[in-house]
Amino acid sequence: MSRPTLYVIPGSHPAMAARRMLEHKGIDYKRRDLLPVVSRGVLKVMRFPGVTIPSLRIDGRRITGSREISKALDQIKPDPPLFPADPAQRVQVEDAERWGDEILQNGVRRILWNAIKRDRAPLRSYLDGARIGVPHGMAVATAAPIIAAELRINDVTDGAVEADLAAFPGWLDRIDGWIEGGVLGGEPPNAADFQIAAALGLAMTLDDLRPAIEARPAGQLSNRLVPDFPGKVPPVLPAEWLEPLTAPG
Ligand SMILES: N[C@@H](CCC(=O)N[C@@H](CS)C(=O)NCC(=O)O)C(=O)O
């Protein structure tokens, strides 16, 4: 098999999930770092089936989407498996992975872009170790149109982000429940573990969110599977939006 290429955006949580899954499988790959929005054009020209990150070129196949990638990796290299062999357990992992993609991943993305809208300087910290073809300082200085596009593409309204933060404690309860029930946090880690751990890894790069996450089983799972998520955003979100996360009990 020629060396697969994984297309990522620095700081992308589903891309981090794909990276960790490839590493977990022991599949050597090339990483190509792209800037948001620019990524859409590149993936289109390369005839991927979608325009989002992560996308993976492997074994002559072009795959777009973190969940499509987890499935394909198990077909291409079954060991160690990303999905349990037992059909009932597999459904539980698929459900948790889907929730991690559709609910948690989108919520964390909206929260991050809302924070970046308020202070763009931390963008640079997400570029650590990335090769984007332009100096990192220049990328941040010229990021305004990219930020505006991401706010639009991802429906990042203040109302949506306030609602995401209100829902966040319930999301953490759900993840802790899955860990307690053995759907997440087992050995070997499954596709839902990687999907959810990567989203929480990105969430914990925000100083506003980390204290509410890191000590919980969910936060520990993330730190174990994605210990080095680059990026750091100092406190920037309105204090009243964070009350659901800081309220005792
Ligand atoms: N839910 C999909 C979505 C991916 C997604 O929206 N990726 C973002 C990066 S986190 C992206 O491609 N953003 C660039 C853009 O939309 O221009 C997955 O898990 O693969």
Short mmCIF file of C-alpha atoms and ligand atoms in Angstrom, two decimals:
data_model
loop_
_atom_site.label_atom_id
_atom_site.label_comp_id
_atom_site.label_asym_id
_atom_site.label_seq_id
_atom_site.Cartn_x
_atom_site.Cartn_y
_atom_site.Cartn_z
CA MET A 1 0.00 0.00 0.00
CA SER A 2 1.45 3.41 -0.90
CA ARG A 3 1.60 5.83 2.01
CA PRO A 4 -1.88 7.23 2.74
CA THR A 5 -2.38 11.02 2.88
CA LEU A 6 -4.58 12.57 5.53
CA TYR A 7 -5.86 16.09 4.81
CA VAL A 8 -6.31 18.10 8.00
CA ILE A 9 -6.85 21.62 9.27
CA PRO A 10 -4.68 22.53 12.29
CA GLY A 11 -6.94 22.45 15.36
CA SER A 12 -9.61 20.34 13.67
CA HIS A 13 -10.99 17.85 16.19
CA PRO A 14 -12.36 15.29 13.70
CA ALA A 15 -8.98 15.46 11.95
CA MET A 16 -7.32 14.75 15.29
CA ALA A 17 -9.66 11.76 15.73
CA ALA A 18 -8.58 10.45 12.31
CA ARG A 19 -4.90 11.00 13.14
CA ARG A 20 -5.21 9.07 16.38
CA MET A 21 -7.10 6.23 14.69
CA LEU A 22 -4.41 5.88 12.02
CA GLU A 23 -1.71 5.91 14.68
CA HIS A 24 -3.62 3.40 16.80
CA LYS A 25 -3.83 1.08 13.79
CA GLY A 26 -0.12 1.52 13.17
CA ILE A 27 -0.75 2.89 9.66
CA ASP A 28 2.04 5.19 8.52
CA TYR A 29 0.61 8.25 6.74
CA LYS A 30 1.48 11.67 5.38
CA ARG A 31 -0.30 14.64 6.86
CA ARG A 32 -1.20 17.57 4.69
CA ASP A 33 -2.12 20.73 6.64
CA LEU A 34 -4.64 23.03 4.97
CA LEU A 35 -6.20 26.33 6.00
CA PRO A 36 -9.96 26.40 6.60
CA VAL A 37 -12.03 27.37 3.56
CA VAL A 38 -8.96 26.91 1.29
CA SER A 39 -9.37 23.25 2.24
CA ARG A 40 -12.69 23.15 0.39
CA GLY A 41 -11.10 24.09 -2.94
CA VAL A 42 -8.21 21.66 -2.50
CA LEU A 43 -10.48 18.71 -1.70
CA LYS A 44 -12.75 19.57 -4.62
CA VAL A 45 -9.85 19.71 -7.07
CA MET A 46 -8.60 16.40 -5.70
CA ARG A 47 -12.04 14.86 -6.35
CA PHE A 48 -12.84 13.84 -2.81
CA PRO A 49 -16.51 12.98 -2.29
CA GLY A 50 -16.90 15.91 0.15
CA VAL A 51 -15.21 19.20 0.97
CA THR A 52 -14.67 18.75 4.69
CA ILE A 53 -11.75 17.75 6.87
CA PRO A 54 -10.68 15.06 7.60
CA SER A 55 -10.32 13.49 4.16
CA LEU A 56 -8.09 10.50 3.53
CA ARG A 57 -6.47 9.11 0.42
CA ILE A 58 -5.76 5.45 1.09
CA ASP A 59 -5.43 2.34 -1.04
CA GLY A 60 -6.59 4.25 -4.14
CA ARG A 61 -9.73 5.36 -2.28
CA ARG A 62 -10.76 8.91 -1.45
CA ILE A 63 -12.68 9.13 1.80
CA THR A 64 -14.23 12.21 3.41
CA GLY A 65 -15.62 12.26 6.95
CA SER A 66 -14.34 11.01 10.30
CA ARG A 67 -17.00 8.29 10.54
CA GLU A 68 -16.43 7.10 7.00
CA ILE A 69 -12.71 6.98 7.80
CA SER A 70 -13.18 4.87 10.96
CA LYS A 71 -15.26 2.34 9.00
CA ALA A 72 -12.78 2.20 6.12
CA LEU A 73 -9.81 1.75 8.46
CA ASP A 74 -11.40 -1.34 9.98
CA GLN A 75 -11.93 -2.77 6.47
CA ILE A 76 -8.38 -2.01 5.40
CA LYS A 77 -6.65 -3.11 8.62
CA PRO A 78 -9.00 -5.00 10.96
CA ASP A 79 -6.57 -5.15 13.91
CA PRO A 80 -6.84 -3.55 16.37
CA PRO A 81 -10.57 -3.10 15.70
CA LEU A 82 -12.32 0.25 16.00
CA PHE A 83 -15.73 -1.41 16.36
CA PRO A 84 -16.66 -4.36 18.58
CA ALA A 85 -17.42 -7.69 16.91
CA ASP A 86 -20.54 -8.22 19.02
CA PRO A 87 -23.46 -6.73 17.00
CA ALA A 88 -25.28 -5.18 20.01
CA GLN A 89 -22.09 -3.57 21.30
CA ARG A 90 -21.28 -2.37 17.81
CA VAL A 91 -24.60 -0.54 17.61
CA GLN A 92 -23.86 1.19 20.92
CA VAL A 93 -20.44 2.33 19.70
CA GLU A 94 -21.88 3.50 16.37
CA ASP A 95 -24.59 5.48 18.21
CA ALA A 96 -22.00 7.11 20.49
CA GLU A 97 -19.76 7.89 17.52
CA ARG A 98 -22.68 9.46 15.61
CA TRP A 99 -23.64 11.57 18.64
CA GLY A 100 -20.00 12.58 19.06
CA ASP A 101 -19.92 13.71 15.44
CA GLU A 102 -23.33 15.37 15.09
CA ILE A 103 -23.81 16.92 18.54
CA LEU A 104 -20.53 17.24 20.44
CA GLN A 105 -18.27 17.94 17.45
CA ASN A 106 -20.56 20.66 16.08
CA GLY A 107 -21.09 22.24 19.49
CA VAL A 108 -17.38 22.42 20.26
CA ARG A 109 -16.69 23.86 16.78
CA ARG A 110 -19.28 26.60 17.29
CA ILE A 111 -17.90 27.45 20.76
CA LEU A 112 -14.34 27.66 19.43
CA TRP A 113 -15.18 29.94 16.50
CA ASN A 114 -17.26 32.17 18.78
CA ALA A 115 -14.23 32.51 21.07
CA ILE A 116 -11.96 33.24 18.08
CA LYS A 117 -14.40 35.89 16.85
CA ARG A 118 -13.81 37.66 20.18
CA ASP A 119 -10.01 37.28 20.12
CA ARG A 120 -8.22 36.06 17.03
CA ALA A 121 -4.66 36.03 18.51
CA PRO A 122 -4.99 32.48 19.97
CA LEU A 123 -5.43 31.11 16.42
CA ARG A 124 -1.65 31.03 16.22
CA SER A 125 -1.42 28.47 19.02
CA TYR A 126 -3.40 25.98 16.91
CA LEU A 127 -0.78 26.20 14.16
CA ASP A 128 1.97 24.69 16.33
CA GLY A 129 3.78 22.07 14.26
CA ALA A 130 1.64 22.75 11.16
CA ARG A 131 3.09 23.37 7.70
CA ILE A 132 0.61 25.63 5.98
CA GLY A 133 2.90 27.21 3.38
CA VAL A 134 2.78 30.74 4.85
CA PRO A 135 4.32 32.18 8.04
CA HIS A 136 2.00 31.53 10.97
CA GLY A 137 1.93 35.22 11.99
CA MET A 138 0.82 36.18 8.48
CA ALA A 139 -1.90 33.51 8.48
CA VAL A 140 -3.35 34.92 11.71
CA ALA A 141 -3.03 38.54 10.56
CA THR A 142 -4.99 37.79 7.40
CA ALA A 143 -7.51 35.40 8.97
CA ALA A 144 -10.51 37.79 9.12
CA PRO A 145 -12.21 36.48 5.93
CA ILE A 146 -11.65 32.88 7.02
CA ILE A 147 -13.14 33.58 10.45
CA ALA A 148 -16.14 35.30 8.85
CA ALA A 149 -16.66 32.35 6.49
CA GLU A 150 -16.42 29.78 9.32
CA LEU A 151 -18.92 31.74 11.44
CA ARG A 152 -21.33 31.60 8.50
CA ILE A 153 -20.68 27.99 7.41
CA ASN A 154 -21.09 26.67 10.95
CA ASP A 155 -24.04 28.90 12.01
CA VAL A 156 -22.06 30.33 14.88
CA THR A 157 -24.64 32.71 16.37
CA ASP A 158 -24.35 33.90 19.96
CA GLY A 159 -27.69 32.24 20.70
CA ALA A 160 -26.51 28.87 19.40
CA VAL A 161 -23.29 29.04 21.41
CA GLU A 162 -25.08 30.07 24.61
CA ALA A 163 -27.37 27.05 24.09
CA ASP A 164 -24.35 24.78 23.46
CA LEU A 165 -22.80 25.90 26.75
CA ALA A 166 -26.10 25.31 28.58
CA ALA A 167 -26.19 21.79 27.12
CA PHE A 168 -22.53 21.04 27.87
CA PRO A 169 -22.97 19.67 31.44
CA GLY A 170 -25.56 17.22 30.07
CA TRP A 171 -23.14 16.19 27.31
CA LEU A 172 -20.47 15.47 29.92
CA ASP A 173 -22.97 13.43 31.98
CA ARG A 174 -23.81 11.41 28.90
CA ILE A 175 -20.14 10.69 28.15
CA ASP A 176 -19.40 9.78 31.78
CA GLY A 177 -22.41 7.44 31.65
CA TRP A 178 -21.04 5.73 28.54
CA ILE A 179 -17.70 5.31 30.28
CA GLU A 180 -19.40 3.83 33.34
CA GLY A 181 -21.44 1.50 31.12
CA GLY A 182 -18.37 0.32 29.21
CA VAL A 183 -19.39 1.77 25.82
CA LEU A 184 -16.42 4.15 26.05
CA GLY A 185 -13.08 3.94 27.82
CA GLY A 186 -12.37 0.24 27.25
CA GLU A 187 -9.44 -1.50 25.61
CA PRO A 188 -8.79 -1.28 22.78
CA PRO A 189 -10.26 2.21 22.30
CA ASN A 190 -13.06 2.32 19.75
CA ALA A 191 -14.11 4.79 17.06
CA ALA A 192 -16.46 6.62 19.46
CA ASP A 193 -13.66 6.96 22.02
CA PHE A 194 -11.50 8.73 19.43
CA GLN A 195 -14.33 10.90 18.10
CA ILE A 196 -15.39 12.08 21.56
CA ALA A 197 -11.90 12.32 23.09
CA ALA A 198 -10.73 14.55 20.22
CA ALA A 199 -13.72 16.91 20.57
CA LEU A 200 -13.13 17.19 24.32
CA GLY A 201 -9.41 17.71 23.64
CA LEU A 202 -10.27 20.76 21.54
CA ALA A 203 -12.80 21.93 24.14
CA MET A 204 -10.09 21.76 26.81
CA THR A 205 -7.85 24.12 24.84
CA LEU A 206 -10.30 26.82 25.96
CA ASP A 207 -9.48 28.07 29.45
CA ASP A 208 -13.20 28.83 29.80
CA LEU A 209 -14.11 25.13 29.47
CA ARG A 210 -11.16 23.08 30.74
CA PRO A 211 -11.88 23.30 34.50
CA ALA A 212 -15.37 21.84 33.98
CA ILE A 213 -14.05 18.90 31.97
CA GLU A 214 -10.56 17.81 32.98
CA ALA A 215 -11.28 16.13 36.33
CA ARG A 216 -14.24 14.13 35.06
CA PRO A 217 -14.00 10.63 33.56
CA ALA A 218 -14.73 12.27 30.18
CA GLY A 219 -11.76 14.61 30.55
CA GLN A 220 -9.48 11.81 31.69
CA LEU A 221 -10.48 9.73 28.66
CA SER A 222 -9.62 12.65 26.41
CA ASN A 223 -6.28 13.28 28.09
CA ARG A 224 -5.38 9.61 27.73
CA LEU A 225 -6.28 9.27 24.03
CA VAL A 226 -5.47 12.80 22.83
CA PRO A 227 -2.89 14.04 25.31
CA ASP A 228 -1.35 16.78 23.21
CA PHE A 229 -4.07 18.75 21.43
CA PRO A 230 -2.34 21.99 20.40
CA GLY A 231 -3.94 25.36 21.10
CA LYS A 232 -4.87 27.62 23.97
CA VAL A 233 -7.58 30.26 24.27
CA PRO A 234 -7.48 32.44 27.41
CA PRO A 235 -10.84 33.24 29.05
CA VAL A 236 -12.95 35.18 26.54
CA LEU A 237 -16.58 33.96 26.65
CA PRO A 238 -19.22 35.94 28.59
CA ALA A 239 -19.28 34.83 32.24
CA GLU A 240 -23.06 34.43 32.24
CA TRP A 241 -22.87 31.92 29.37
CA LEU A 242 -20.50 29.81 31.45
CA GLU A 243 -22.72 29.66 34.53
CA PRO A 244 -24.18 26.22 33.63
CA LEU A 245 -20.62 24.88 33.62
CA THR A 246 -19.47 26.59 36.78
CA ALA A 247 -22.62 26.06 38.89
CA PRO A 248 -21.93 23.68 41.80
CA GLY A 249 -23.38 20.17 41.61
N1 LIG B 1 -18.69 15.93 10.73
C1 LIG B 1 -17.69 15.87 9.70
C2 LIG B 1 -17.27 17.28 9.52
C3 LIG B 1 -16.23 17.87 9.37
C4 LIG B 1 -16.01 19.37 9.35
O1 LIG B 1 -16.93 20.20 9.32
N2 LIG B 1 -14.72 19.69 9.36
C5 LIG B 1 -14.29 21.05 9.44
C6 LIG B 1 -13.01 21.12 10.25
S1 LIG B 1 -13.26 20.69 11.93
C7 LIG B 1 -14.01 21.60 8.08
O2 LIG B 1 -13.78 20.90 7.11
N3 LIG B 1 -13.99 22.95 8.04
C8 LIG B 1 -13.57 23.70 6.91
C9 LIG B 1 -14.67 24.25 6.14
O3 LIG B 1 -15.82 23.84 6.34
O4 LIG B 1 -14.37 25.15 5.33
C10 LIG B 1 -16.59 14.87 10.11
O5 LIG B 1 -16.56 14.43 11.27
O6 LIG B 1 -15.79 14.53 9.25
#
